[in-house]
PDB file of C-alpha atoms in Angstrom:
ATOM      1  CA  MET H   1       0.240   0.084  -0.385  1.00  0.00           C
ATOM      2  CA  PRO H   2       1.631   3.182  -0.995  1.00  0.00           C
ATOM      3  CA  ALA H   3       2.450   5.858   1.838  1.00  0.00           C
ATOM      4  CA  THR H   4       0.327   8.743   1.637  1.00  0.00           C
ATOM      5  CA  ALA H   5       1.764  12.411   1.975  1.00  0.00           C
ATOM      6  CA  PRO H   6       0.572  14.139   5.459  1.00  0.00           C
ATOM      7  CA  THR H   7      -1.315  16.563   5.657  1.00  0.00           C
ATOM      8  CA  THR H   8      -0.342  19.893   5.946  1.00  0.00           C
ATOM      9  CA  ILE H   9      -2.425  22.123   8.419  1.00  0.00           C
ATOM     10  CA  SER H  10      -2.093  25.618   8.286  1.00  0.00           C
ATOM     11  CA  GLU H  11      -2.811  27.124  11.572  1.00  0.00           C
ATOM     12  CA  PRO H  12      -2.592  31.122  12.707  1.00  0.00           C
ATOM     13  CA  ILE H  13       0.490  32.496  13.727  1.00  0.00           C
ATOM     14  CA  PRO H  14       0.098  32.916  17.527  1.00  0.00           C
ATOM     15  CA  LEU H  15      -0.456  36.919  18.273  1.00  0.00           C
ATOM     16  CA  HIS H  16       3.160  37.431  20.056  1.00  0.00           C
ATOM     17  CA  ASP H  17       4.618  35.210  17.427  1.00  0.00           C
ATOM     18  CA  THR H  18       5.081  37.466  14.653  1.00  0.00           C
ATOM     19  CA  PRO H  19       7.399  37.297  12.838  1.00  0.00           C
ATOM     20  CA  ILE H  20      10.401  39.758  13.206  1.00  0.00           C
ATOM     21  CA  LEU H  21       9.735  41.447   9.836  1.00  0.00           C
ATOM     22  CA  GLY H  22       6.023  41.906  10.293  1.00  0.00           C
ATOM     23  CA  MET H  23       6.779  44.487  13.828  1.00  0.00           C
ATOM     24  CA  THR H  24       7.278  47.245  10.779  1.00  0.00           C
ATOM     25  CA  SER H  25       3.887  48.044  10.257  1.00  0.00           C
ATOM     26  CA  ARG H  26       1.418  48.131  12.580  1.00  0.00           C
ATOM     27  CA  SER H  27      -2.775  48.493  11.052  1.00  0.00           C
ATOM     28  CA  TYR H  28      -4.671  50.939  12.694  1.00  0.00           C
ATOM     29  CA  VAL H  29      -6.668  50.281  15.373  1.00  0.00           C
ATOM     30  CA  GLN H  30     -10.343  49.830  15.222  1.00  0.00           C
ATOM     31  CA  THR H  31     -11.147  52.016  18.263  1.00  0.00           C
ATOM     32  CA  PRO H  32      -9.684  54.547  20.473  1.00  0.00           C
ATOM     33  CA  THR H  33      -7.183  52.943  22.874  1.00  0.00           C
ATOM     34  CA  ARG H  34      -5.583  53.940  25.442  1.00  0.00           C
ATOM     35  CA  TYR H  35      -1.939  52.206  26.749  1.00  0.00           C
ATOM     36  CA  GLY H  36      -0.652  52.534  30.121  1.00  0.00           C
ATOM     37  CA  GLY H  37      -3.006  52.923  33.365  1.00  0.00           C
ATOM     38  CA  THR H  38      -1.971  56.113  34.873  1.00  0.00           C
ATOM     39  CA  LEU H  39      -4.288  59.109  35.378  1.00  0.00           C
ATOM     40  CA  ASP H  40      -2.234  61.857  36.868  1.00  0.00           C
ATOM     41  CA  SER H  41      -0.212  63.214  34.238  1.00  0.00           C
ATOM     42  CA  GLU H  42       2.464  64.321  36.179  1.00  0.00           C
ATOM     43  CA  GLY H  43       2.895  60.364  37.757  1.00  0.00           C
ATOM     44  CA  ALA H  44       4.896  57.272  36.752  1.00  0.00           C
ATOM     45  CA  ALA H  45       4.738  57.039  32.735  1.00  0.00           C
ATOM     46  CA  GLY H  46       1.459  58.283  32.131  1.00  0.00           C
ATOM     47  CA  PHE H  47      -0.522  57.257  29.313  1.00  0.00           C
ATOM     48  CA  TRP H  48      -1.285  57.600  25.607  1.00  0.00           C
ATOM     49  CA  VAL H  49      -4.379  57.234  23.640  1.00  0.00           C
ATOM     50  CA  GLU H  50      -4.405  55.824  19.429  1.00  0.00           C
ATOM     51  CA  TYR H  51      -6.949  56.627  17.053  1.00  0.00           C
ATOM     52  CA  PRO H  52      -8.147  55.045  14.594  1.00  0.00           C
ATOM     53  CA  ASP H  53      -7.276  57.575  12.135  1.00  0.00           C
ATOM     54  CA  GLY H  54      -3.355  56.980  13.096  1.00  0.00           C
ATOM     55  CA  LEU H  55      -3.404  59.670  15.330  1.00  0.00           C
ATOM     56  CA  VAL H  56      -1.000  58.479  18.673  1.00  0.00           C
ATOM     57  CA  ASP H  57      -1.803  61.187  21.322  1.00  0.00           C
ATOM     58  CA  LEU H  58       1.375  61.195  23.773  1.00  0.00           C
ATOM     59  CA  THR H  59       0.002  64.520  25.542  1.00  0.00           C
ATOM     60  CA  ARG H  60      -1.193  62.665  28.580  1.00  0.00           C
ATOM     61  CA  SER H  61      -4.524  64.804  28.217  1.00  0.00           C
ATOM     62  CA  HIS H  62      -7.325  63.330  27.509  1.00  0.00           C
ATOM     63  CA  TRP H  63      -8.472  60.027  29.207  1.00  0.00           C
ATOM     64  CA  ILE H  64      -9.589  57.166  27.251  1.00  0.00           C
ATOM     65  CA  GLU H  65     -11.605  53.997  29.371  1.00  0.00           C
ATOM     66  CA  SER H  66      -9.695  50.234  28.707  1.00  0.00           C
ATOM     67  CA  ASN H  67     -11.777  47.162  28.407  1.00  0.00           C
ATOM     68  CA  ASP H  68     -10.031  46.119  31.224  1.00  0.00           C
ATOM     69  CA  ASP H  69     -10.635  49.091  33.846  1.00  0.00           C
ATOM     70  CA  LEU H  70     -13.899  47.798  35.613  1.00  0.00           C
ATOM     71  CA  LYS H  71     -11.882  44.183  35.687  1.00  0.00           C
ATOM     72  CA  ASN H  72      -8.894  45.440  37.392  1.00  0.00           C
ATOM     73  CA  GLY H  73     -11.148  47.165  40.183  1.00  0.00           C
ATOM     74  CA  ALA H  74     -11.572  51.206  38.304  1.00  0.00           C
ATOM     75  CA  SER H  75     -14.838  52.946  39.953  1.00  0.00           C
ATOM     76  CA  PRO H  76     -17.860  53.167  37.205  1.00  0.00           C
ATOM     77  CA  ALA H  77     -17.137  56.911  37.046  1.00  0.00           C
ATOM     78  CA  ILE H  78     -13.284  56.887  36.009  1.00  0.00           C
ATOM     79  CA  ALA H  79     -13.894  53.747  33.918  1.00  0.00           C
ATOM     80  CA  SER H  80     -16.411  55.476  31.343  1.00  0.00           C
ATOM     81  CA  ALA H  81     -14.475  59.031  31.545  1.00  0.00           C
ATOM     82  CA  GLY H  82     -14.488  59.193  27.917  1.00  0.00           C
ATOM     83  CA  LYS H  83     -16.466  56.598  26.686  1.00  0.00           C
ATOM     84  CA  GLU H  84     -18.307  58.663  24.684  1.00  0.00           C
ATOM     85  CA  GLN H  85     -15.174  60.532  22.816  1.00  0.00           C
ATOM     86  CA  THR H  86     -14.332  58.227  19.873  1.00  0.00           C
ATOM     87  CA  ARG H  87     -12.423  60.767  18.051  1.00  0.00           C
ATOM     88  CA  ALA H  88      -9.465  62.751  18.920  1.00  0.00           C
ATOM     89  CA  PRO H  89     -10.431  66.121  20.547  1.00  0.00           C
ATOM     90  CA  PRO H  90      -9.136  68.872  18.629  1.00  0.00           C
ATOM     91  CA  LEU H  91      -6.191  69.722  18.525  1.00  0.00           C
ATOM     92  CA  ASP H  92      -4.571  73.210  21.231  1.00  0.00           C
ATOM     93  CA  THR H  93      -2.277  75.097  18.411  1.00  0.00           C
ATOM     94  CA  GLY H  94      -1.192  77.166  21.420  1.00  0.00           C
ATOM     95  CA  THR H  95       0.279  74.271  23.559  1.00  0.00           C
ATOM     96  CA  GLN H  96       0.411  71.416  20.939  1.00  0.00           C
ATOM     97  CA  VAL H  97       1.430  69.890  17.860  1.00  0.00           C
ATOM     98  CA  GLU H  98       1.592  67.194  15.787  1.00  0.00           C
ATOM     99  CA  ILE H  99       4.379  65.251  13.747  1.00  0.00           C
ATOM    100  CA  GLU H 100       4.158  62.699  11.054  1.00  0.00           C
ATOM    101  CA  VAL H 101       6.477  59.804  12.195  1.00  0.00           C
ATOM    102  CA  GLY H 102       7.753  57.249  10.168  1.00  0.00           C
ATOM    103  CA  GLY H 103       5.840  53.621   9.389  1.00  0.00           C
ATOM    104  CA  GLU H 104       3.128  52.170   7.739  1.00  0.00           C
ATOM    105  CA  PRO H 105       0.305  53.141   7.551  1.00  0.00           C
ATOM    106  CA  LYS H 106       1.286  56.568   7.876  1.00  0.00           C
ATOM    107  CA  ARG H 107       0.667  57.763  11.475  1.00  0.00           C
ATOM    108  CA  ARG H 108       1.301  60.924  13.276  1.00  0.00           C
ATOM    109  CA  ILE H 109       1.958  62.176  17.115  1.00  0.00           C
ATOM    110  CA  ARG H 110       0.230  64.892  19.464  1.00  0.00           C
ATOM    111  CA  VAL H 111       2.678  66.117  21.808  1.00  0.00           C
ATOM    112  CA  SER H 112       2.959  69.264  24.368  1.00  0.00           C
ATOM    113  CA  LYS H 113       5.007  71.422  23.661  1.00  0.00           C
ATOM    114  CA  ASP H 114       6.859  72.239  27.030  1.00  0.00           C
ATOM    115  CA  LYS H 115       6.793  69.080  27.956  1.00  0.00           C
ATOM    116  CA  SER H 116       9.310  67.918  24.770  1.00  0.00           C
ATOM    117  CA  ALA H 117      13.078  68.691  24.152  1.00  0.00           C
ATOM    118  CA  LEU H 118      15.418  67.642  21.473  1.00  0.00           C
ATOM    119  CA  ILE H 119      18.174  65.848  22.843  1.00  0.00           C
ATOM    120  CA  VAL H 120      21.163  66.273  20.796  1.00  0.00           C
ATOM    121  CA  ILE H 121      24.548  63.512  21.816  1.00  0.00           C
ATOM    122  CA  ASP H 122      27.652  63.884  21.502  1.00  0.00           C
ATOM    123  CA  MET H 123      27.943  65.924  18.793  1.00  0.00           C
ATOM    124  CA  GLN H 124      31.380  67.398  19.765  1.00  0.00           C
ATOM    125  CA  ASN H 125      34.602  67.429  18.031  1.00  0.00           C
ATOM    126  CA  PHE H 126      36.030  64.205  19.285  1.00  0.00           C
ATOM    127  CA  PHE H 127      33.689  62.254  17.363  1.00  0.00           C
ATOM    128  CA  LEU H 128      33.615  64.487  14.444  1.00  0.00           C
ATOM    129  CA  HIS H 129      36.766  66.641  14.028  1.00  0.00           C
ATOM    130  CA  PRO H 130      38.435  65.287  10.587  1.00  0.00           C
ATOM    131  CA  ASP H 131      41.880  66.136  12.329  1.00  0.00           C
ATOM    132  CA  LEU H 132      40.778  63.265  14.802  1.00  0.00           C
ATOM    133  CA  ARG H 133      38.864  60.903  12.943  1.00  0.00           C
ATOM    134  CA  LYS H 134      36.943  60.206   9.792  1.00  0.00           C
ATOM    135  CA  HIS H 135      33.544  60.894  10.275  1.00  0.00           C
ATOM    136  CA  LEU H 136      31.373  61.680   7.366  1.00  0.00           C
ATOM    137  CA  LYS H 137      27.952  60.734   7.914  1.00  0.00           C
ATOM    138  CA  GLY H 138      27.966  62.356  11.679  1.00  0.00           C
ATOM    139  CA  VAL H 139      29.297  65.542  10.225  1.00  0.00           C
ATOM    140  CA  ASP H 140      26.401  65.383   7.787  1.00  0.00           C
ATOM    141  CA  CYS H 141      23.665  65.843  10.428  1.00  0.00           C
ATOM    142  CA  VAL H 142      24.827  69.168  11.616  1.00  0.00           C
ATOM    143  CA  GLN H 143      23.132  71.165   8.693  1.00  0.00           C
ATOM    144  CA  PRO H 144      19.625  69.090   9.581  1.00  0.00           C
ATOM    145  CA  LEU H 145      20.417  69.922  13.320  1.00  0.00           C
ATOM    146  CA  MET H 146      21.121  73.559  12.400  1.00  0.00           C
ATOM    147  CA  ASP H 147      17.895  73.580  10.713  1.00  0.00           C
ATOM    148  CA  VAL H 148      15.690  72.377  13.289  1.00  0.00           C
ATOM    149  CA  VAL H 149      16.862  73.455  16.591  1.00  0.00           C
ATOM    150  CA  PRO H 150      15.315  77.116  15.924  1.00  0.00           C
ATOM    151  CA  LYS H 151      12.416  75.651  15.043  1.00  0.00           C
ATOM    152  CA  MET H 152      12.100  73.532  17.735  1.00  0.00           C
ATOM    153  CA  ARG H 153      12.888  76.170  20.256  1.00  0.00           C
ATOM    154  CA  ALA H 154      10.071  78.535  18.236  1.00  0.00           C
ATOM    155  CA  MET H 155       7.816  75.591  19.722  1.00  0.00           C
ATOM    156  CA  ASP H 156       8.709  76.166  23.032  1.00  0.00           C
ATOM    157  CA  MET H 157      10.975  72.926  23.369  1.00  0.00           C
ATOM    158  CA  LYS H 158      14.044  72.855  25.085  1.00  0.00           C
ATOM    159  CA  ILE H 159      17.536  71.603  23.232  1.00  0.00           C
ATOM    160  CA  LEU H 160      19.531  69.686  25.732  1.00  0.00           C
ATOM    161  CA  TRP H 161      22.911  69.186  24.853  1.00  0.00           C
ATOM    162  CA  VAL H 162      24.104  65.848  26.364  1.00  0.00           C
ATOM    163  CA  ASN H 163      28.102  65.491  26.234  1.00  0.00           C
ATOM    164  CA  TRP H 164      30.839  63.533  27.406  1.00  0.00           C
ATOM    165  CA  GLY H 165      32.736  66.183  30.358  1.00  0.00           C
ATOM    166  CA  LEU H 166      34.809  64.417  32.841  1.00  0.00           C
ATOM    167  CA  THR H 167      36.139  65.631  35.695  1.00  0.00           C
ATOM    168  CA  ASP H 168      39.639  64.200  37.336  1.00  0.00           C
ATOM    169  CA  PHE H 169      37.513  62.511  40.091  1.00  0.00           C
ATOM    170  CA  GLU H 170      35.409  61.133  37.566  1.00  0.00           C
ATOM    171  CA  LEU H 171      38.523  59.280  35.548  1.00  0.00           C
ATOM    172  CA  LYS H 172      38.961  56.889  38.905  1.00  0.00           C
ATOM    173  CA  THR H 173      34.627  55.747  38.679  1.00  0.00           C
ATOM    174  CA  ILE H 174      34.487  54.954  35.308  1.00  0.00           C
ATOM    175  CA  PRO H 175      34.562  50.790  34.559  1.00  0.00           C
ATOM    176  CA  PRO H 176      37.384  49.110  33.313  1.00  0.00           C
ATOM    177  CA  ALA H 177      35.412  47.758  29.934  1.00  0.00           C
ATOM    178  CA  LEU H 178      34.854  51.575  29.297  1.00  0.00           C
ATOM    179  CA  VAL H 179      38.228  52.249  29.862  1.00  0.00           C
ATOM    180  CA  ARG H 180      38.877  49.790  27.807  1.00  0.00           C
ATOM    181  CA  GLY H 181      37.123  50.534  24.849  1.00  0.00           C
ATOM    182  CA  PHE H 182      38.842  53.906  25.015  1.00  0.00           C
ATOM    183  CA  GLN H 183      42.169  53.358  24.347  1.00  0.00           C
ATOM    184  CA  LYS H 184      44.018  51.895  21.793  1.00  0.00           C
ATOM    185  CA  ASN H 185      46.393  49.027  22.478  1.00  0.00           C
ATOM    186  CA  GLY H 186      46.186  50.058  26.350  1.00  0.00           C
ATOM    187  CA  ARG H 187      47.366  53.580  25.591  1.00  0.00           C
ATOM    188  CA  GLY H 188      45.638  56.576  25.148  1.00  0.00           C
ATOM    189  CA  GLY H 189      42.072  56.838  26.617  1.00  0.00           C
ATOM    190  CA  PHE H 190      39.968  59.506  29.085  1.00  0.00           C
ATOM    191  CA  GLY H 191      41.989  61.926  30.042  1.00  0.00           C
ATOM    192  CA  SER H 192      44.831  61.441  27.879  1.00  0.00           C
ATOM    193  CA  ASP H 193      46.056  64.617  26.067  1.00  0.00           C
ATOM    194  CA  LEU H 194      45.131  64.376  22.301  1.00  0.00           C
ATOM    195  CA  GLY H 195      48.103  66.729  21.377  1.00  0.00           C
ATOM    196  CA  GLY H 196      47.691  70.599  19.856  1.00  0.00           C
ATOM    197  CA  LYS H 197      44.654  72.972  20.359  1.00  0.00           C
ATOM    198  CA  PHE H 198      42.539  69.452  21.613  1.00  0.00           C
ATOM    199  CA  GLY H 199      43.102  69.301  24.791  1.00  0.00           C
ATOM    200  CA  ARG H 200      42.778  66.008  27.521  1.00  0.00           C
ATOM    201  CA  LEU H 201      40.233  63.554  25.484  1.00  0.00           C
ATOM    202  CA  LEU H 202      36.620  64.434  26.479  1.00  0.00           C
ATOM    203  CA  MET H 203      37.366  66.161  29.682  1.00  0.00           C
ATOM    204  CA  ARG H 204      35.290  69.342  31.242  1.00  0.00           C
ATOM    205  CA  GLY H 205      36.325  72.801  29.012  1.00  0.00           C
ATOM    206  CA  GLU H 206      38.585  70.743  26.397  1.00  0.00           C
ATOM    207  CA  TYR H 207      38.491  71.566  23.066  1.00  0.00           C
ATOM    208  CA  ASN H 208      38.037  68.056  21.835  1.00  0.00           C
ATOM    209  CA  SER H 209      34.867  68.084  24.205  1.00  0.00           C
ATOM    210  CA  ALA H 210      32.985  71.411  22.661  1.00  0.00           C
ATOM    211  CA  LEU H 211      30.285  70.997  19.984  1.00  0.00           C
ATOM    212  CA  TYR H 212      31.914  70.002  16.415  1.00  0.00           C
ATOM    213  CA  GLY H 213      31.835  73.121  13.770  1.00  0.00           C
ATOM    214  CA  PRO H 214      28.702  76.041  13.786  1.00  0.00           C
ATOM    215  CA  LEU H 215      26.719  73.609  16.572  1.00  0.00           C
ATOM    216  CA  GLN H 216      29.055  75.359  19.745  1.00  0.00           C
ATOM    217  CA  ALA H 217      27.918  79.141  18.761  1.00  0.00           C
ATOM    218  CA  GLU H 218      24.485  77.520  18.039  1.00  0.00           C
ATOM    219  CA  TYR H 219      24.302  75.793  21.687  1.00  0.00           C
ATOM    220  CA  GLU H 220      25.979  79.835  22.902  1.00  0.00           C
ATOM    221  CA  ALA H 221      22.728  81.525  20.867  1.00  0.00           C
ATOM    222  CA  GLY H 222      20.159  79.094  22.739  1.00  0.00           C
ATOM    223  CA  LYS H 223      22.051  79.485  26.164  1.00  0.00           C
ATOM    224  CA  ALA H 224      21.873  83.168  26.265  1.00  0.00           C
ATOM    225  CA  ASN H 225      18.057  82.854  25.122  1.00  0.00           C
ATOM    226  CA  GLY H 226      17.317  80.515  28.050  1.00  0.00           C
ATOM    227  CA  THR H 227      16.192  77.667  25.597  1.00  0.00           C
ATOM    228  CA  ASP H 228      19.562  75.369  25.292  1.00  0.00           C
ATOM    229  CA  VAL H 229      20.651  73.413  28.025  1.00  0.00           C
ATOM    230  CA  TRP H 230      24.011  71.578  28.097  1.00  0.00           C
ATOM    231  CA  ILE H 231      24.507  68.292  30.223  1.00  0.00           C
ATOM    232  CA  HIS H 232      27.394  66.403  31.412  1.00  0.00           C
ATOM    233  CA  LYS H 233      27.688  62.808  30.956  1.00  0.00           C
ATOM    234  CA  ASN H 234      30.030  60.651  32.717  1.00  0.00           C
ATOM    235  CA  ARG H 235      29.004  57.485  30.888  1.00  0.00           C
ATOM    236  CA  MET H 236      27.482  55.866  27.414  1.00  0.00           C
ATOM    237  CA  SER H 237      23.903  56.424  28.764  1.00  0.00           C
ATOM    238  CA  GLY H 238      23.038  59.744  29.748  1.00  0.00           C
ATOM    239  CA  LEU H 239      20.362  58.295  31.931  1.00  0.00           C
ATOM    240  CA  TRP H 240      22.545  55.244  33.784  1.00  0.00           C
ATOM    241  CA  GLY H 241      22.431  55.068  37.262  1.00  0.00           C
ATOM    242  CA  TYR H 242      20.268  57.149  39.831  1.00  0.00           C
ATOM    243  CA  GLN H 243      19.367  60.279  39.650  1.00  0.00           C
ATOM    244  CA  THR H 244      21.356  61.765  36.910  1.00  0.00           C
ATOM    245  CA  ALA H 245      21.913  65.705  35.706  1.00  0.00           C
ATOM    246  CA  LEU H 246      19.419  64.538  32.634  1.00  0.00           C
ATOM    247  CA  ASP H 247      16.804  62.629  34.270  1.00  0.00           C
ATOM    248  CA  LEU H 248      16.712  65.080  37.421  1.00  0.00           C
ATOM    249  CA  TYR H 249      16.471  67.978  34.818  1.00  0.00           C
ATOM    250  CA  LEU H 250      13.165  66.112  32.883  1.00  0.00           C
ATOM    251  CA  LYS H 251      11.560  65.508  35.879  1.00  0.00           C
ATOM    252  CA  GLU H 252      11.994  69.177  37.136  1.00  0.00           C
ATOM    253  CA  ASN H 253      10.912  70.620  34.351  1.00  0.00           C
ATOM    254  CA  GLY H 254       7.760  68.258  33.847  1.00  0.00           C
ATOM    255  CA  ILE H 255       9.341  67.053  30.728  1.00  0.00           C
ATOM    256  CA  LYS H 256       7.987  63.893  28.566  1.00  0.00           C
ATOM    257  CA  THR H 257       8.495  63.601  25.222  1.00  0.00           C
ATOM    258  CA  LEU H 258      12.331  63.191  23.885  1.00  0.00           C
ATOM    259  CA  PHE H 259      13.056  63.449  20.686  1.00  0.00           C
ATOM    260  CA  PHE H 260      17.035  62.153  20.260  1.00  0.00           C
ATOM    261  CA  SER H 261      20.099  63.293  17.759  1.00  0.00           C
ATOM    262  CA  GLY H 262      23.919  62.708  17.417  1.00  0.00           C
ATOM    263  CA  VAL H 263      25.975  59.832  17.343  1.00  0.00           C
ATOM    264  CA  ASN H 264      27.038  57.486  17.579  1.00  0.00           C
ATOM    265  CA  THR H 265      23.449  55.793  16.574  1.00  0.00           C
ATOM    266  CA  ASP H 266      24.311  52.525  18.078  1.00  0.00           C
ATOM    267  CA  GLN H 267      26.381  53.466  21.427  1.00  0.00           C
ATOM    268  CA  CYS H 268      25.211  56.749  23.206  1.00  0.00           C
ATOM    269  CA  VAL H 269      22.221  57.717  21.851  1.00  0.00           C
ATOM    270  CA  LEU H 270      20.880  54.208  22.077  1.00  0.00           C
ATOM    271  CA  GLY H 271      22.347  53.943  25.407  1.00  0.00           C
ATOM    272  CA  THR H 272      20.388  57.005  26.241  1.00  0.00           C
ATOM    273  CA  LEU H 273      17.261  56.366  24.246  1.00  0.00           C
ATOM    274  CA  ALA H 274      17.128  53.357  25.864  1.00  0.00           C
ATOM    275  CA  ASP H 275      16.942  54.141  29.402  1.00  0.00           C
ATOM    276  CA  ALA H 276      14.664  56.685  28.656  1.00  0.00           C
ATOM    277  CA  TYR H 277      12.061  54.088  27.491  1.00  0.00           C
ATOM    278  CA  PHE H 278      12.501  51.982  30.582  1.00  0.00           C
ATOM    279  CA  ARG H 279      11.698  54.965  32.586  1.00  0.00           C
ATOM    280  CA  GLY H 280       9.029  55.617  30.917  1.00  0.00           C
ATOM    281  CA  TYR H 281       9.577  58.377  28.653  1.00  0.00           C
ATOM    282  CA  ASP H 282       8.800  58.949  25.468  1.00  0.00           C
ATOM    283  CA  CYS H 283      11.020  58.424  22.813  1.00  0.00           C
ATOM    284  CA  ILE H 284      11.336  59.380  19.035  1.00  0.00           C
ATOM    285  CA  LEU H 285      14.557  58.774  17.004  1.00  0.00           C
ATOM    286  CA  VAL H 286      15.682  62.238  14.789  1.00  0.00           C
ATOM    287  CA  GLU H 287      16.413  59.788  12.012  1.00  0.00           C
ATOM    288  CA  ASP H 288      18.515  62.007   9.357  1.00  0.00           C
ATOM    289  CA  ALA H 289      19.957  63.630  12.868  1.00  0.00           C
ATOM    290  CA  THR H 290      21.819  60.573  13.825  1.00  0.00           C
ATOM    291  CA  ALA H 291      24.654  58.064  12.365  1.00  0.00           C
ATOM    292  CA  THR H 292      27.408  55.612  13.562  1.00  0.00           C
ATOM    293  CA  THR H 293      30.505  54.541  11.902  1.00  0.00           C
ATOM    294  CA  SER H 294      29.288  50.635  13.120  1.00  0.00           C
ATOM    295  CA  PRO H 295      28.203  47.905  10.764  1.00  0.00           C
ATOM    296  CA  CYS H 296      24.520  47.962  10.244  1.00  0.00           C
ATOM    297  CA  GLY H 297      24.269  49.683  13.808  1.00  0.00           C
ATOM    298  CA  TYR H 298      22.209  52.563  12.380  1.00  0.00           C
ATOM    299  CA  GLU H 299      19.403  50.022  10.859  1.00  0.00           C
ATOM    300  CA  ASN H 300      19.560  48.348  13.905  1.00  0.00           C
ATOM    301  CA  VAL H 301      18.127  51.264  15.873  1.00  0.00           C
ATOM    302  CA  THR H 302      16.095  53.094  13.328  1.00  0.00           C
ATOM    303  CA  TYR H 303      13.906  49.339  13.030  1.00  0.00           C
ATOM    304  CA  ASN H 304      13.686  49.227  16.889  1.00  0.00           C
ATOM    305  CA  ALA H 305      13.555  53.004  17.848  1.00  0.00           C
ATOM    306  CA  GLY H 306       9.933  52.536  15.596  1.00  0.00           C
ATOM    307  CA  SER H 307       8.788  49.420  16.503  1.00  0.00           C
ATOM    308  CA  SER H 308       9.279  48.855  19.627  1.00  0.00           C
ATOM    309  CA  TYR H 309      10.867  51.785  21.676  1.00  0.00           C
ATOM    310  CA  GLY H 310       8.531  54.442  19.990  1.00  0.00           C
ATOM    311  CA  PHE H 311       8.559  56.140  16.795  1.00  0.00           C
ATOM    312  CA  ILE H 312      10.826  57.705  13.968  1.00  0.00           C
ATOM    313  CA  THR H 313      10.871  60.934  12.392  1.00  0.00           C
ATOM    314  CA  ASP H 314      13.522  63.477  10.616  1.00  0.00           C
ATOM    315  CA  THR H 315      14.009  67.043  10.771  1.00  0.00           C
ATOM    316  CA  SER H 316      12.134  67.605   7.393  1.00  0.00           C
ATOM    317  CA  LYS H 317       8.819  66.540   9.032  1.00  0.00           C
ATOM    318  CA  ILE H 318       9.639  68.348  12.729  1.00  0.00           C
ATOM    319  CA  ILE H 319      10.463  71.119  10.282  1.00  0.00           C
ATOM    320  CA  ALA H 320       7.027  70.970   8.634  1.00  0.00           C
ATOM    321  CA  ALA H 321       4.938  70.386  11.740  1.00  0.00           C
ATOM    322  CA  ALA H 322       6.692  73.619  13.250  1.00  0.00           C
ATOM    323  CA  ASN H 323       5.583  76.351  10.487  1.00  0.00           C
ATOM    324  CA  TYR H 324       1.975  74.872  10.445  1.00  0.00           C
ATOM    325  CA  ALA H 325       1.743  75.236  14.201  1.00  0.00           C
ATOM    326  CA  ASN H 326       3.970  79.086  14.427  1.00  0.00           C
ATOM    327  CA  ALA H 327       1.177  79.831  11.431  1.00  0.00           C
ATOM    328  CA  ALA H 328      -1.479  79.188  13.518  1.00  0.00           C
ATOM    329  CA  PRO H 329      -3.728  82.100  14.707  1.00  0.00           C
TER     330      PRO H 329
END
């Protein structure tokens, strides 16, 4: 009797076993959907609301009921708050702005202007100056930043320049893996003299630690106007550990939404972005204002930033949103 071929049964892919490439797109939600469960917009991570038209509201200003609210013991009054609201409330152009983000189908995010900040990481001479290294992709990020920074300032968003800036005391506290990574064949490294005008490697006040090219003057102008802040870091993340200068500033100023830029995408930018994600900040990577020299590093981070950590956008989308917001009555 001839053998019969086994019957092939086609089964649906489990919800949480989606092939990784399937994460690059998300269908629109069918009904307004709330993520997170904190009513207090100033506490913890708060909440987002996504609408069927592709808007994701990050402002934490309009509560929408969740199907799980009553199951989890919430009072009927809280659980029914926003029950009749099937569309997003009108945009408050005085305090909010909507920015297109990447992915298919198209989406946009709504953010509070005064609770948002651009984080510019390590756009310093040590990483970009042609006398120290060849980082053409990093240098290519300078002009997009020069274009977008004034536009974001005009929307009352803070510009935070987060840079390496070590003290002699901190040299004694840096872990060995990090020390080794910045040395070559056991020589040089943090605090070593780079020669000429550059000074000691990534120490505060040295020329190699200054911002590259026109960015230094751009920061100085913003500092004079009270919109820009320089924040030192001493690790590859500006948010590592307990009560870093960056985290304290964000909390003291009520900033929830962070736009990330700078170098290197898969190192200090990713380190800071991932820590921000873990702490409950909204994370948006500005893809034409970040770069790295690592093989495949940029592609990996932009992919995960858009599909897992939050969203990706670019300076042209931010500028378009700013122009619309600034033209509004």
